[in-house]
Coordinates of C-alpha atoms in Angstrom, one line a residue:
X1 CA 73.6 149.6 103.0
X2 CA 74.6 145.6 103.1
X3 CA 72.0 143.5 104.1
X4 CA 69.0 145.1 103.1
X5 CA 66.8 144.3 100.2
X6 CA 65.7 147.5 98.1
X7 CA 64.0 148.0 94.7
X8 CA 67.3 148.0 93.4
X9 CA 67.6 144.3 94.5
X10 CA 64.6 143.2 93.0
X11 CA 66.1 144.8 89.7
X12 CA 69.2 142.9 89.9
X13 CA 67.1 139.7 91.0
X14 CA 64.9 140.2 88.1
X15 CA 68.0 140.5 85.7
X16 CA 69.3 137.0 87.2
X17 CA 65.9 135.2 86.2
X18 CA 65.3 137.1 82.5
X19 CA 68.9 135.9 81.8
X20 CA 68.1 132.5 83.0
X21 CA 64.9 132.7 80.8
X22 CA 66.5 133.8 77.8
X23 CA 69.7 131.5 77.8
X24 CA 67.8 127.9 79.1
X25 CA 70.3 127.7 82.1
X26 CA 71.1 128.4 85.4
X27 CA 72.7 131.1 86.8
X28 CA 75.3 129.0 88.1
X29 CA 75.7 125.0 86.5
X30 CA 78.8 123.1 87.2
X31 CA 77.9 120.9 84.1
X32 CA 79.2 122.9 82.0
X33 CA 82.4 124.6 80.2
X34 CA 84.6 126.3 83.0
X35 CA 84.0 129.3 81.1
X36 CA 80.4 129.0 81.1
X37 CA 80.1 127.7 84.9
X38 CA 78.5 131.3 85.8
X39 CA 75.6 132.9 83.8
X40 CA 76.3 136.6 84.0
X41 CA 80.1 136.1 84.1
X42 CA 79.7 134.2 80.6
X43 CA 76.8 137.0 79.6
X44 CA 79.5 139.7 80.2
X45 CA 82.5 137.8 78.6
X46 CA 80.1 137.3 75.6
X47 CA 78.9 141.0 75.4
X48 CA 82.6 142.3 75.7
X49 CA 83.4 140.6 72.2
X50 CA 79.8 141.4 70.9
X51 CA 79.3 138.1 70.6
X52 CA 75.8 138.0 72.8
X53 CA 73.2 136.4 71.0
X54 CA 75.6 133.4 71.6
X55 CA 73.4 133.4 75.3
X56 CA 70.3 132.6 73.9
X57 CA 68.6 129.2 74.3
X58 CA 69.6 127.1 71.6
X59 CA 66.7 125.1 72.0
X60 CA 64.9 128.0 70.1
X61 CA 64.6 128.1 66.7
X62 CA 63.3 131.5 66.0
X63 CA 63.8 134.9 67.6
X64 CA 64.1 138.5 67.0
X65 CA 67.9 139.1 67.6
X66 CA 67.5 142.9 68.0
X67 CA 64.9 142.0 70.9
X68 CA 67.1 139.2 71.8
X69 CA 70.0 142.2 72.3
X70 CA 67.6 144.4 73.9
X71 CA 67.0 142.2 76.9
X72 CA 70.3 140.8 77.3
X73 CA 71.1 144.6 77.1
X74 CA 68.4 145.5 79.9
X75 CA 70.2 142.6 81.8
X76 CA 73.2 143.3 82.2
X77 CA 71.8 147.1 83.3
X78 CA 70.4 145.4 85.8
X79 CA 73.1 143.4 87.4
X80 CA 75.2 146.0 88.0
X81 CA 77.1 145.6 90.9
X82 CA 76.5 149.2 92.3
X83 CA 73.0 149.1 93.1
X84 CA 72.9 153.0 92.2
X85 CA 74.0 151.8 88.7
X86 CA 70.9 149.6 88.0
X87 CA 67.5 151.3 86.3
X88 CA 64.6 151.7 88.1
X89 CA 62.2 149.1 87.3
X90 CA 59.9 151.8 85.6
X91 CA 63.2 151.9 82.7
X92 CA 63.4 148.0 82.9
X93 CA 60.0 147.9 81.5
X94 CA 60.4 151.0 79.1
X95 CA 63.3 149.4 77.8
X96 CA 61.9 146.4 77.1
X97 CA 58.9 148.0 75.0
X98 CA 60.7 149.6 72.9
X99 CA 59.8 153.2 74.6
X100 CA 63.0 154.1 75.1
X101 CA 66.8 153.0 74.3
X102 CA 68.6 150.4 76.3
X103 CA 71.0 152.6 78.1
X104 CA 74.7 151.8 77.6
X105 CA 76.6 149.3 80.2
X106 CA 80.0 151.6 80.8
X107 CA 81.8 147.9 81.9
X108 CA 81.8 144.9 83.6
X109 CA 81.3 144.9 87.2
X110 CA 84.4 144.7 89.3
X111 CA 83.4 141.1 90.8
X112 CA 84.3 139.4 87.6
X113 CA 87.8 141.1 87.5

């Protein structure tokens, strides 16, 4: 099913943009670190060494790290590389109220290996 768009596109694009939001950068910015270059690849290197919170926007002075984790949580849900992997948007936004837990990410999708 390559080449189509789906909800389950719209729940990876959405994961792109709320990470962009929450760490002040682009998905993909050549101005920085090598390690850093793309977003979700630095989000996932980050999460593997629970070292997350080190995403968000510095340029913010206060935040609630356990909703800071939550999104960054629902974000890499989301970006899954198996489409069949990623929530529904209906859990996206469960998640992110609080209704329900943050499912857990089993590991890092097999295009950053």
């Amino acid at each position: 099913m390559r080449g189509h768009l789906t909800e389950k596109a719209d729940v990876f694009g959405f994961g792109i943009v709320a990470l962009e939001i929450i760490s002040g950068r682009l998905n993909s910015d050549t101005d920085v670190n090598g390690d850093k270059v793309y977003l979700l690849e630095w989000a996932w290197d980050l999460r593997e060494s629970n070292r997350e919170l080190e995403l968000v926007d510095p340029s913010l002075s206060e935040y609630n790290a356990v909703e800071a984790k939550r999104l960054i949580g629902v974000v890499l849900l989301c970006t899954q590389a198996s489409a069949s992997l990623r929530p529904a948007m209906s859990r996206v936004v469960a998640m992110l109220s609080g209704d329900i837990e943050v499912s857990t990410v089993t590991s890092k999708p097999r295009y950053f290996n």
